[in-house]
JSON list of C-alpha atoms in Angstrom, two decimals:
[
{"chain": "A", "resi": 2, "resn": "UNK", "atom": "CA", "xyz": [-22.69, -11.62, 100.80]},
{"chain": "A", "resi": 3, "resn": "UNK", "atom": "CA", "xyz": [-19.00, -11.27, 101.58]},
{"chain": "A", "resi": 4, "resn": "UNK", "atom": "CA", "xyz": [-17.17, -9.89, 98.56]},
{"chain": "A", "resi": 5, "resn": "UNK", "atom": "CA", "xyz": [-13.74, -11.36, 99.36]},
{"chain": "A", "resi": 6, "resn": "UNK", "atom": "CA", "xyz": [-13.79, -14.26, 101.77]},
{"chain": "A", "resi": 7, "resn": "UNK", "atom": "CA", "xyz": [-10.88, -16.12, 103.28]},
{"chain": "A", "resi": 8, "resn": "UNK", "atom": "CA", "xyz": [-10.76, -19.37, 105.19]},
{"chain": "A", "resi": 9, "resn": "UNK", "atom": "CA", "xyz": [-9.73, -20.11, 107.79]},
{"chain": "A", "resi": 10, "resn": "UNK", "atom": "CA", "xyz": [-9.79, -16.88, 109.78]},
{"chain": "A", "resi": 11, "resn": "UNK", "atom": "CA", "xyz": [-7.49, -18.34, 112.41]},
{"chain": "A", "resi": 12, "resn": "UNK", "atom": "CA", "xyz": [-4.89, -21.04, 112.03]},
{"chain": "A", "resi": 13, "resn": "UNK", "atom": "CA", "xyz": [-2.58, -22.32, 114.75]},
{"chain": "A", "resi": 14, "resn": "UNK", "atom": "CA", "xyz": [-0.05, -24.94, 113.76]},
{"chain": "A", "resi": 15, "resn": "UNK", "atom": "CA", "xyz": [3.33, -26.40, 114.58]},
{"chain": "A", "resi": 16, "resn": "UNK", "atom": "CA", "xyz": [6.62, -25.62, 112.87]},
{"chain": "A", "resi": 17, "resn": "UNK", "atom": "CA", "xyz": [7.30, -27.86, 109.91]},
{"chain": "A", "resi": 18, "resn": "UNK", "atom": "CA", "xyz": [3.65, -28.40, 109.02]},
{"chain": "A", "resi": 19, "resn": "UNK", "atom": "CA", "xyz": [2.06, -27.58, 105.67]},
{"chain": "A", "resi": 20, "resn": "UNK", "atom": "CA", "xyz": [-1.06, -25.44, 105.56]},
{"chain": "A", "resi": 21, "resn": "UNK", "atom": "CA", "xyz": [-3.31, -23.71, 103.06]},
{"chain": "A", "resi": 22, "resn": "UNK", "atom": "CA", "xyz": [-5.41, -20.57, 103.13]},
{"chain": "A", "resi": 23, "resn": "UNK", "atom": "CA", "xyz": [-8.23, -20.23, 100.66]},
{"chain": "A", "resi": 24, "resn": "UNK", "atom": "CA", "xyz": [-9.64, -17.08, 99.12]},
{"chain": "A", "resi": 25, "resn": "UNK", "atom": "CA", "xyz": [-12.71, -16.52, 96.99]},
{"chain": "A", "resi": 26, "resn": "UNK", "atom": "CA", "xyz": [-14.15, -13.35, 95.50]},
{"chain": "A", "resi": 27, "resn": "UNK", "atom": "CA", "xyz": [-17.66, -12.99, 94.13]},
{"chain": "A", "resi": 28, "resn": "UNK", "atom": "CA", "xyz": [-17.12, -9.59, 92.54]},
{"chain": "A", "resi": 29, "resn": "UNK", "atom": "CA", "xyz": [-16.28, -10.87, 89.08]},
{"chain": "A", "resi": 30, "resn": "UNK", "atom": "CA", "xyz": [-12.82, -9.29, 89.32]},
{"chain": "A", "resi": 31, "resn": "UNK", "atom": "CA", "xyz": [-9.95, -10.33, 87.08]},
{"chain": "A", "resi": 32, "resn": "UNK", "atom": "CA", "xyz": [-7.08, -9.76, 89.51]},
{"chain": "A", "resi": 33, "resn": "UNK", "atom": "CA", "xyz": [-6.35, -11.22, 92.93]},
{"chain": "A", "resi": 34, "resn": "UNK", "atom": "CA", "xyz": [-3.59, -10.64, 95.46]},
{"chain": "A", "resi": 35, "resn": "UNK", "atom": "CA", "xyz": [-2.02, -11.99, 98.62]},
{"chain": "A", "resi": 36, "resn": "UNK", "atom": "CA", "xyz": [-0.60, -9.54, 101.15]},
{"chain": "A", "resi": 37, "resn": "UNK", "atom": "CA", "xyz": [1.21, -10.33, 104.39]},
{"chain": "A", "resi": 38, "resn": "UNK", "atom": "CA", "xyz": [1.00, -8.16, 107.51]},
{"chain": "A", "resi": 39, "resn": "UNK", "atom": "CA", "xyz": [3.63, -8.96, 110.08]},
{"chain": "A", "resi": 40, "resn": "UNK", "atom": "CA", "xyz": [3.73, -8.26, 113.80]},
{"chain": "A", "resi": 41, "resn": "UNK", "atom": "CA", "xyz": [4.98, -4.72, 113.15]},
{"chain": "A", "resi": 42, "resn": "UNK", "atom": "CA", "xyz": [1.88, -4.13, 111.01]},
{"chain": "A", "resi": 43, "resn": "UNK", "atom": "CA", "xyz": [3.75, -3.69, 107.73]},
{"chain": "A", "resi": 44, "resn": "UNK", "atom": "CA", "xyz": [1.57, -4.73, 104.79]},
{"chain": "A", "resi": 45, "resn": "UNK", "atom": "CA", "xyz": [3.55, -6.26, 101.95]},
{"chain": "A", "resi": 46, "resn": "UNK", "atom": "CA", "xyz": [2.40, -7.71, 98.68]},
{"chain": "A", "resi": 47, "resn": "UNK", "atom": "CA", "xyz": [3.38, -11.30, 98.05]},
{"chain": "A", "resi": 48, "resn": "UNK", "atom": "CA", "xyz": [1.67, -12.42, 94.87]},
{"chain": "A", "resi": 49, "resn": "UNK", "atom": "CA", "xyz": [-0.81, -11.27, 92.28]},
{"chain": "A", "resi": 50, "resn": "UNK", "atom": "CA", "xyz": [-2.72, -13.20, 89.66]},
{"chain": "A", "resi": 51, "resn": "UNK", "atom": "CA", "xyz": [-4.57, -11.81, 86.69]},
{"chain": "A", "resi": 52, "resn": "UNK", "atom": "CA", "xyz": [-7.04, -14.19, 85.06]},
{"chain": "A", "resi": 53, "resn": "UNK", "atom": "CA", "xyz": [-5.19, -17.14, 86.60]},
{"chain": "A", "resi": 54, "resn": "UNK", "atom": "CA", "xyz": [-1.81, -15.88, 85.39]},
{"chain": "A", "resi": 55, "resn": "UNK", "atom": "CA", "xyz": [0.89, -14.99, 87.92]},
{"chain": "A", "resi": 56, "resn": "UNK", "atom": "CA", "xyz": [1.90, -11.35, 87.41]},
{"chain": "A", "resi": 57, "resn": "UNK", "atom": "CA", "xyz": [3.62, -10.47, 90.69]},
{"chain": "A", "resi": 58, "resn": "UNK", "atom": "CA", "xyz": [5.91, -12.76, 92.63]},
{"chain": "A", "resi": 59, "resn": "UNK", "atom": "CA", "xyz": [7.75, -10.79, 95.27]},
{"chain": "A", "resi": 60, "resn": "UNK", "atom": "CA", "xyz": [10.83, -12.04, 97.08]},
{"chain": "A", "resi": 61, "resn": "UNK", "atom": "CA", "xyz": [8.98, -14.72, 98.94]},
{"chain": "A", "resi": 62, "resn": "UNK", "atom": "CA", "xyz": [10.46, -18.08, 100.01]},
{"chain": "A", "resi": 63, "resn": "UNK", "atom": "CA", "xyz": [9.50, -20.81, 97.60]},
{"chain": "A", "resi": 64, "resn": "UNK", "atom": "CA", "xyz": [7.80, -22.57, 100.51]},
{"chain": "A", "resi": 65, "resn": "UNK", "atom": "CA", "xyz": [4.91, -20.27, 99.61]},
{"chain": "A", "resi": 66, "resn": "UNK", "atom": "CA", "xyz": [3.02, -21.38, 96.54]},
{"chain": "A", "resi": 67, "resn": "UNK", "atom": "CA", "xyz": [-0.09, -19.61, 95.28]},
{"chain": "A", "resi": 68, "resn": "UNK", "atom": "CA", "xyz": [-2.60, -21.42, 93.13]},
{"chain": "A", "resi": 69, "resn": "UNK", "atom": "CA", "xyz": [-5.45, -19.95, 91.14]},
{"chain": "A", "resi": 70, "resn": "UNK", "atom": "CA", "xyz": [-7.81, -22.64, 89.83]},
{"chain": "A", "resi": 71, "resn": "UNK", "atom": "CA", "xyz": [-10.04, -19.96, 88.32]},
{"chain": "A", "resi": 72, "resn": "UNK", "atom": "CA", "xyz": [-10.16, -16.20, 88.43]},
{"chain": "A", "resi": 73, "resn": "UNK", "atom": "CA", "xyz": [-12.50, -16.18, 91.43]},
{"chain": "A", "resi": 74, "resn": "UNK", "atom": "CA", "xyz": [-10.15, -18.19, 93.63]},
{"chain": "A", "resi": 75, "resn": "UNK", "atom": "CA", "xyz": [-6.59, -17.67, 94.83]},
{"chain": "A", "resi": 76, "resn": "UNK", "atom": "CA", "xyz": [-5.25, -20.07, 97.40]},
{"chain": "A", "resi": 77, "resn": "UNK", "atom": "CA", "xyz": [-2.00, -19.88, 99.33]},
{"chain": "A", "resi": 78, "resn": "UNK", "atom": "CA", "xyz": [-0.16, -23.03, 100.29]},
{"chain": "A", "resi": 79, "resn": "UNK", "atom": "CA", "xyz": [2.73, -22.86, 102.72]},
{"chain": "A", "resi": 80, "resn": "UNK", "atom": "CA", "xyz": [5.16, -25.75, 103.18]},
{"chain": "A", "resi": 81, "resn": "UNK", "atom": "CA", "xyz": [7.43, -26.41, 106.14]},
{"chain": "A", "resi": 82, "resn": "UNK", "atom": "CA", "xyz": [6.06, -23.59, 108.25]},
{"chain": "A", "resi": 83, "resn": "UNK", "atom": "CA", "xyz": [8.52, -21.50, 110.26]},
{"chain": "A", "resi": 84, "resn": "UNK", "atom": "CA", "xyz": [8.03, -19.24, 113.25]},
{"chain": "A", "resi": 85, "resn": "UNK", "atom": "CA", "xyz": [8.59, -16.19, 111.06]},
{"chain": "A", "resi": 86, "resn": "UNK", "atom": "CA", "xyz": [5.59, -17.11, 108.94]},
{"chain": "A", "resi": 87, "resn": "UNK", "atom": "CA", "xyz": [3.32, -16.06, 111.77]},
{"chain": "A", "resi": 88, "resn": "UNK", "atom": "CA", "xyz": [1.35, -13.11, 110.42]},
{"chain": "A", "resi": 89, "resn": "UNK", "atom": "CA", "xyz": [-2.01, -12.03, 109.11]},
{"chain": "A", "resi": 90, "resn": "UNK", "atom": "CA", "xyz": [-2.47, -12.90, 105.46]},
{"chain": "A", "resi": 91, "resn": "UNK", "atom": "CA", "xyz": [-4.87, -10.78, 103.44]},
{"chain": "A", "resi": 92, "resn": "UNK", "atom": "CA", "xyz": [-6.41, -11.71, 100.15]},
{"chain": "A", "resi": 93, "resn": "UNK", "atom": "CA", "xyz": [-7.62, -8.92, 97.86]},
{"chain": "A", "resi": 94, "resn": "UNK", "atom": "CA", "xyz": [-9.13, -8.51, 94.42]},
{"chain": "A", "resi": 95, "resn": "UNK", "atom": "CA", "xyz": [-9.49, -5.73, 91.89]},
{"chain": "A", "resi": 96, "resn": "UNK", "atom": "CA", "xyz": [-11.59, -5.25, 88.79]},
{"chain": "A", "resi": 97, "resn": "UNK", "atom": "CA", "xyz": [-8.54, -5.40, 86.56]},
{"chain": "A", "resi": 98, "resn": "UNK", "atom": "CA", "xyz": [-4.77, -5.28, 86.91]},
{"chain": "A", "resi": 99, "resn": "UNK", "atom": "CA", "xyz": [-4.42, -1.57, 86.23]},
{"chain": "A", "resi": 100, "resn": "UNK", "atom": "CA", "xyz": [-6.61, -0.26, 89.01]},
{"chain": "A", "resi": 101, "resn": "UNK", "atom": "CA", "xyz": [-5.46, 0.73, 92.48]},
{"chain": "A", "resi": 102, "resn": "UNK", "atom": "CA", "xyz": [-8.87, 0.10, 94.02]},
{"chain": "A", "resi": 103, "resn": "UNK", "atom": "CA", "xyz": [-8.50, -3.18, 95.84]},
{"chain": "A", "resi": 104, "resn": "UNK", "atom": "CA", "xyz": [-11.08, -5.02, 97.89]},
{"chain": "A", "resi": 105, "resn": "UNK", "atom": "CA", "xyz": [-9.57, -6.87, 100.82]},
{"chain": "A", "resi": 106, "resn": "UNK", "atom": "CA", "xyz": [-10.76, -9.85, 102.77]},
{"chain": "A", "resi": 107, "resn": "UNK", "atom": "CA", "xyz": [-10.86, -9.93, 106.55]},
{"chain": "A", "resi": 108, "resn": "UNK", "atom": "CA", "xyz": [-7.56, -11.70, 106.87]},
{"chain": "A", "resi": 109, "resn": "UNK", "atom": "CA", "xyz": [-6.32, -15.06, 108.06]},
{"chain": "A", "resi": 110, "resn": "UNK", "atom": "CA", "xyz": [-4.22, -15.00, 111.22]},
{"chain": "A", "resi": 111, "resn": "UNK", "atom": "CA", "xyz": [-1.56, -17.70, 111.11]},
{"chain": "A", "resi": 112, "resn": "UNK", "atom": "CA", "xyz": [0.30, -18.59, 114.29]},
{"chain": "A", "resi": 113, "resn": "UNK", "atom": "CA", "xyz": [3.21, -21.00, 114.06]},
{"chain": "A", "resi": 114, "resn": "UNK", "atom": "CA", "xyz": [4.31, -22.54, 117.36]},
{"chain": "B", "resi": 9, "resn": "UNK", "atom": "CA", "xyz": [9.65, 1.88, 98.77]},
{"chain": "B", "resi": 10, "resn": "UNK", "atom": "CA", "xyz": [6.67, 3.97, 99.91]},
{"chain": "B", "resi": 11, "resn": "UNK", "atom": "CA", "xyz": [6.80, 7.42, 98.37]},
{"chain": "B", "resi": 12, "resn": "UNK", "atom": "CA", "xyz": [4.72, 9.22, 100.97]},
{"chain": "B", "resi": 13, "resn": "UNK", "atom": "CA", "xyz": [5.25, 10.76, 104.38]},
{"chain": "B", "resi": 14, "resn": "UNK", "atom": "CA", "xyz": [2.48, 10.85, 106.97]},
{"chain": "B", "resi": 15, "resn": "UNK", "atom": "CA", "xyz": [2.34, 11.76, 110.67]},
{"chain": "B", "resi": 16, "resn": "UNK", "atom": "CA", "xyz": [2.55, 8.72, 112.87]},
{"chain": "B", "resi": 17, "resn": "UNK", "atom": "CA", "xyz": [-0.58, 9.53, 114.82]},
{"chain": "B", "resi": 18, "resn": "UNK", "atom": "CA", "xyz": [-3.37, 12.09, 115.15]},
{"chain": "B", "resi": 19, "resn": "UNK", "atom": "CA", "xyz": [-6.26, 12.69, 117.49]},
{"chain": "B", "resi": 20, "resn": "UNK", "atom": "CA", "xyz": [-9.69, 14.01, 116.67]},
{"chain": "B", "resi": 21, "resn": "UNK", "atom": "CA", "xyz": [-12.82, 14.72, 118.70]},
{"chain": "B", "resi": 22, "resn": "UNK", "atom": "CA", "xyz": [-15.96, 12.91, 117.68]},
{"chain": "B", "resi": 23, "resn": "UNK", "atom": "CA", "xyz": [-18.12, 15.02, 115.40]},
{"chain": "B", "resi": 24, "resn": "UNK", "atom": "CA", "xyz": [-15.26, 17.24, 114.32]},
{"chain": "B", "resi": 25, "resn": "UNK", "atom": "CA", "xyz": [-13.52, 17.14, 110.97]},
{"chain": "B", "resi": 26, "resn": "UNK", "atom": "CA", "xyz": [-10.41, 14.96, 110.77]},
{"chain": "B", "resi": 27, "resn": "UNK", "atom": "CA", "xyz": [-7.78, 16.33, 108.41]},
{"chain": "B", "resi": 28, "resn": "UNK", "atom": "CA", "xyz": [-5.06, 13.82, 107.59]},
{"chain": "B", "resi": 29, "resn": "UNK", "atom": "CA", "xyz": [-2.06, 15.21, 105.72]},
{"chain": "B", "resi": 30, "resn": "UNK", "atom": "CA", "xyz": [0.23, 13.38, 103.33]},
{"chain": "B", "resi": 31, "resn": "UNK", "atom": "CA", "xyz": [3.42, 14.53, 101.68]},
{"chain": "B", "resi": 32, "resn": "UNK", "atom": "CA", "xyz": [4.31, 13.09, 98.27]},
{"chain": "B", "resi": 33, "resn": "UNK", "atom": "CA", "xyz": [6.83, 15.59, 96.97]},
{"chain": "B", "resi": 34, "resn": "UNK", "atom": "CA", "xyz": [8.32, 13.19, 94.39]},
{"chain": "B", "resi": 35, "resn": "UNK", "atom": "CA", "xyz": [5.00, 12.29, 92.78]},
{"chain": "B", "resi": 36, "resn": "UNK", "atom": "CA", "xyz": [5.11, 11.79, 89.02]},
{"chain": "B", "resi": 37, "resn": "UNK", "atom": "CA", "xyz": [2.67, 13.15, 86.50]},
{"chain": "B", "resi": 38, "resn": "UNK", "atom": "CA", "xyz": [1.02, 9.77, 85.94]},
{"chain": "B", "resi": 39, "resn": "UNK", "atom": "CA", "xyz": [0.67, 8.89, 89.62]},
{"chain": "B", "resi": 40, "resn": "UNK", "atom": "CA", "xyz": [-2.58, 9.06, 91.51]},
{"chain": "B", "resi": 41, "resn": "UNK", "atom": "CA", "xyz": [-2.97, 9.53, 95.23]},
{"chain": "B", "resi": 42, "resn": "UNK", "atom": "CA", "xyz": [-4.89, 6.73, 96.92]},
{"chain": "B", "resi": 43, "resn": "UNK", "atom": "CA", "xyz": [-6.17, 6.57, 100.47]},
{"chain": "B", "resi": 44, "resn": "UNK", "atom": "CA", "xyz": [-6.96, 3.40, 102.36]},
{"chain": "B", "resi": 45, "resn": "UNK", "atom": "CA", "xyz": [-7.73, 2.75, 105.98]},
{"chain": "B", "resi": 46, "resn": "UNK", "atom": "CA", "xyz": [-7.42, -0.29, 108.21]},
{"chain": "B", "resi": 47, "resn": "UNK", "atom": "CA", "xyz": [-9.69, -0.59, 111.19]},
{"chain": "B", "resi": 48, "resn": "UNK", "atom": "CA", "xyz": [-8.30, -2.81, 113.91]},
{"chain": "B", "resi": 49, "resn": "UNK", "atom": "CA", "xyz": [-8.33, -6.50, 112.99]},
{"chain": "B", "resi": 50, "resn": "UNK", "atom": "CA", "xyz": [-9.95, -5.86, 109.63]},
{"chain": "B", "resi": 51, "resn": "UNK", "atom": "CA", "xyz": [-8.69, -5.81, 106.07]},
{"chain": "B", "resi": 52, "resn": "UNK", "atom": "CA", "xyz": [-7.69, -2.50, 104.47]},
{"chain": "B", "resi": 53, "resn": "UNK", "atom": "CA", "xyz": [-10.54, -0.53, 102.97]},
{"chain": "B", "resi": 54, "resn": "UNK", "atom": "CA", "xyz": [-10.32, 1.71, 99.93]},
{"chain": "B", "resi": 55, "resn": "UNK", "atom": "CA", "xyz": [-11.48, 5.27, 100.64]},
{"chain": "B", "resi": 56, "resn": "UNK", "atom": "CA", "xyz": [-10.80, 7.56, 97.70]},
{"chain": "B", "resi": 57, "resn": "UNK", "atom": "CA", "xyz": [-8.27, 8.47, 95.05]},
{"chain": "B", "resi": 58, "resn": "UNK", "atom": "CA", "xyz": [-7.44, 11.46, 92.88]},
{"chain": "B", "resi": 59, "resn": "UNK", "atom": "CA", "xyz": [-5.03, 12.84, 90.32]},
{"chain": "B", "resi": 60, "resn": "UNK", "atom": "CA", "xyz": [-5.11, 16.62, 90.63]},
{"chain": "B", "resi": 61, "resn": "UNK", "atom": "CA", "xyz": [-8.67, 17.74, 91.18]},
{"chain": "B", "resi": 62, "resn": "UNK", "atom": "CA", "xyz": [-10.31, 17.58, 94.55]},
{"chain": "B", "resi": 63, "resn": "UNK", "atom": "CA", "xyz": [-12.50, 14.53, 94.99]},
{"chain": "B", "resi": 64, "resn": "UNK", "atom": "CA", "xyz": [-15.41, 13.74, 97.28]},
{"chain": "B", "resi": 65, "resn": "UNK", "atom": "CA", "xyz": [-17.39, 10.61, 97.91]},
{"chain": "B", "resi": 66, "resn": "UNK", "atom": "CA", "xyz": [-19.66, 9.31, 100.64]},
{"chain": "B", "resi": 67, "resn": "UNK", "atom": "CA", "xyz": [-16.73, 8.52, 102.88]},
{"chain": "B", "resi": 68, "resn": "UNK", "atom": "CA", "xyz": [-14.36, 11.46, 102.58]},
{"chain": "B", "resi": 69, "resn": "UNK", "atom": "CA", "xyz": [-12.94, 14.36, 100.61]},
{"chain": "B", "resi": 70, "resn": "UNK", "atom": "CA", "xyz": [-9.49, 14.49, 99.08]},
{"chain": "B", "resi": 71, "resn": "UNK", "atom": "CA", "xyz": [-7.78, 17.84, 98.63]},
{"chain": "B", "resi": 72, "resn": "UNK", "atom": "CA", "xyz": [-4.65, 17.82, 96.46]},
{"chain": "B", "resi": 73, "resn": "UNK", "atom": "CA", "xyz": [-2.43, 20.89, 96.31]},
{"chain": "B", "resi": 74, "resn": "UNK", "atom": "CA", "xyz": [-1.91, 22.58, 92.96]},
{"chain": "B", "resi": 75, "resn": "UNK", "atom": "CA", "xyz": [1.70, 21.39, 92.74]},
{"chain": "B", "resi": 76, "resn": "UNK", "atom": "CA", "xyz": [0.48, 17.87, 93.72]},
{"chain": "B", "resi": 77, "resn": "UNK", "atom": "CA", "xyz": [3.23, 17.53, 96.30]},
{"chain": "B", "resi": 78, "resn": "UNK", "atom": "CA", "xyz": [0.85, 17.03, 99.16]},
{"chain": "B", "resi": 79, "resn": "UNK", "atom": "CA", "xyz": [-2.73, 16.14, 99.90]},
{"chain": "B", "resi": 80, "resn": "UNK", "atom": "CA", "xyz": [-5.22, 16.05, 102.75]},
{"chain": "B", "resi": 81, "resn": "UNK", "atom": "CA", "xyz": [-7.88, 13.48, 103.45]},
{"chain": "B", "resi": 82, "resn": "UNK", "atom": "CA", "xyz": [-10.86, 15.00, 105.19]},
{"chain": "B", "resi": 83, "resn": "UNK", "atom": "CA", "xyz": [-13.39, 13.06, 107.21]},
{"chain": "B", "resi": 84, "resn": "UNK", "atom": "CA", "xyz": [-16.01, 15.78, 107.68]},
{"chain": "B", "resi": 85, "resn": "UNK", "atom": "CA", "xyz": [-17.67, 14.48, 110.84]},
{"chain": "B", "resi": 86, "resn": "UNK", "atom": "CA", "xyz": [-15.46, 11.89, 112.46]},
{"chain": "B", "resi": 87, "resn": "UNK", "atom": "CA", "xyz": [-17.10, 9.11, 114.45]},
{"chain": "B", "resi": 88, "resn": "UNK", "atom": "CA", "xyz": [-15.61, 6.60, 116.85]},
{"chain": "B", "resi": 89, "resn": "UNK", "atom": "CA", "xyz": [-15.78, 4.03, 114.06]},
{"chain": "B", "resi": 90, "resn": "UNK", "atom": "CA", "xyz": [-13.33, 6.11, 112.03]},
{"chain": "B", "resi": 91, "resn": "UNK", "atom": "CA", "xyz": [-10.55, 5.18, 114.46]},
{"chain": "B", "resi": 92, "resn": "UNK", "atom": "CA", "xyz": [-8.10, 3.38, 112.19]},
{"chain": "B", "resi": 93, "resn": "UNK", "atom": "CA", "xyz": [-4.74, 3.53, 110.46]},
{"chain": "B", "resi": 94, "resn": "UNK", "atom": "CA", "xyz": [-4.96, 5.66, 107.33]},
{"chain": "B", "resi": 95, "resn": "UNK", "atom": "CA", "xyz": [-2.60, 4.99, 104.44]},
{"chain": "B", "resi": 96, "resn": "UNK", "atom": "CA", "xyz": [-1.73, 7.47, 101.73]},
{"chain": "B", "resi": 97, "resn": "UNK", "atom": "CA", "xyz": [-0.31, 5.75, 98.63]},
{"chain": "B", "resi": 98, "resn": "UNK", "atom": "CA", "xyz": [0.88, 7.04, 95.29]},
{"chain": "B", "resi": 99, "resn": "UNK", "atom": "CA", "xyz": [0.49, 4.74, 92.35]},
{"chain": "B", "resi": 100, "resn": "UNK", "atom": "CA", "xyz": [0.68, 5.12, 88.59]},
{"chain": "B", "resi": 101, "resn": "UNK", "atom": "CA", "xyz": [-2.69, 4.67, 86.98]},
{"chain": "B", "resi": 102, "resn": "UNK", "atom": "CA", "xyz": [-1.43, 3.40, 83.65]},
{"chain": "B", "resi": 103, "resn": "UNK", "atom": "CA", "xyz": [-0.07, -0.08, 83.47]},
{"chain": "B", "resi": 104, "resn": "UNK", "atom": "CA", "xyz": [0.20, -2.54, 86.27]},
{"chain": "B", "resi": 105, "resn": "UNK", "atom": "CA", "xyz": [1.69, -1.18, 89.48]},
{"chain": "B", "resi": 106, "resn": "UNK", "atom": "CA", "xyz": [1.87, -2.66, 92.93]},
{"chain": "B", "resi": 107, "resn": "UNK", "atom": "CA", "xyz": [-0.02, -0.97, 95.73]},
{"chain": "B", "resi": 108, "resn": "UNK", "atom": "CA", "xyz": [2.71, -0.27, 98.29]},
{"chain": "B", "resi": 109, "resn": "UNK", "atom": "CA", "xyz": [1.60, 0.49, 101.84]},
{"chain": "B", "resi": 110, "resn": "UNK", "atom": "CA", "xyz": [3.69, 2.64, 104.14]},
{"chain": "B", "resi": 111, "resn": "UNK", "atom": "CA", "xyz": [3.31, 3.02, 107.89]},
{"chain": "B", "resi": 112, "resn": "UNK", "atom": "CA", "xyz": [0.24, 5.27, 107.74]},
{"chain": "B", "resi": 113, "resn": "UNK", "atom": "CA", "xyz": [-1.32, 7.59, 110.31]},
{"chain": "B", "resi": 114, "resn": "UNK", "atom": "CA", "xyz": [-3.04, 6.16, 113.33]},
{"chain": "B", "resi": 115, "resn": "UNK", "atom": "CA", "xyz": [-6.17, 8.27, 113.85]},
{"chain": "B", "resi": 116, "resn": "UNK", "atom": "CA", "xyz": [-7.82, 8.10, 117.25]},
{"chain": "B", "resi": 117, "resn": "UNK", "atom": "CA", "xyz": [-11.31, 9.56, 117.44]},
{"chain": "B", "resi": 118, "resn": "UNK", "atom": "CA", "xyz": [-12.37, 10.25, 121.02]},
{"chain": "B", "resi": 119, "resn": "UNK", "atom": "CA", "xyz": [-15.77, 11.09, 122.54]}
]
C-alpha cells in the first residue's frame, strides 16, 4: 500500500499543452502539499491545502492550479506548459498543518519539449 | 531562505558511522531541527527531528549542542543504501510553517 501516490510518474508533452498530475494519500492526513524540484535539485514548496482549504500559495504562475476535491486528494493542473516547467513534482501529506513530518510521494517527472 | 549550513558532500565507508553536521546558529527558541534525506530519484524521506534533547529512532540519532546552534545526524552503521542527499531544516513547531529545503549534504557510502 503506497501511502502517497502520484500519477503519472513520467509525463512528456509539448509546449502549450495542458496537463494534470494527480495525488492521493491513504494516511488519513489533513494537509497536502505540492513541491517542485528543478534541474538544479532545489526543492521548493508550491501549494498546501489543509482539509481542502488552500493555505499556502507561493509565487507560482497562475498557469498552475491546484484542486483538492477531498482531503485525500490534491491534483495539480498546469495550463500552457512552458519549457521551464520541466521538473519533478512531488506531492506530500502531513497529519496536520502544524507538523514538520511530511510524507512524500515518488514524484512525477514532467518534460516539456 | 534556508536557515542552515551543511557541507556540500561527505564520504563514508560502509559499516562505519556517518556523522553529518549542520549549523543553525540563528535558530529560535520555538524552532525544531528536522532531518530529511532524498535517495536518488525518490521523494524526500523524513528521518528525525528534535528541539534540544538528543533523539534516537530506528533510522538515526540526532545530537543537538547545548546552545542549539548546531547539530549532528548520526547513521550508526552506514550502508550503501544510505547514499543520499541529507537535508537539515529548522522549522517552528507551533503554528503553520513551511518546510524549506536547502541544498543539503550529498553522502556517498562506499564499500
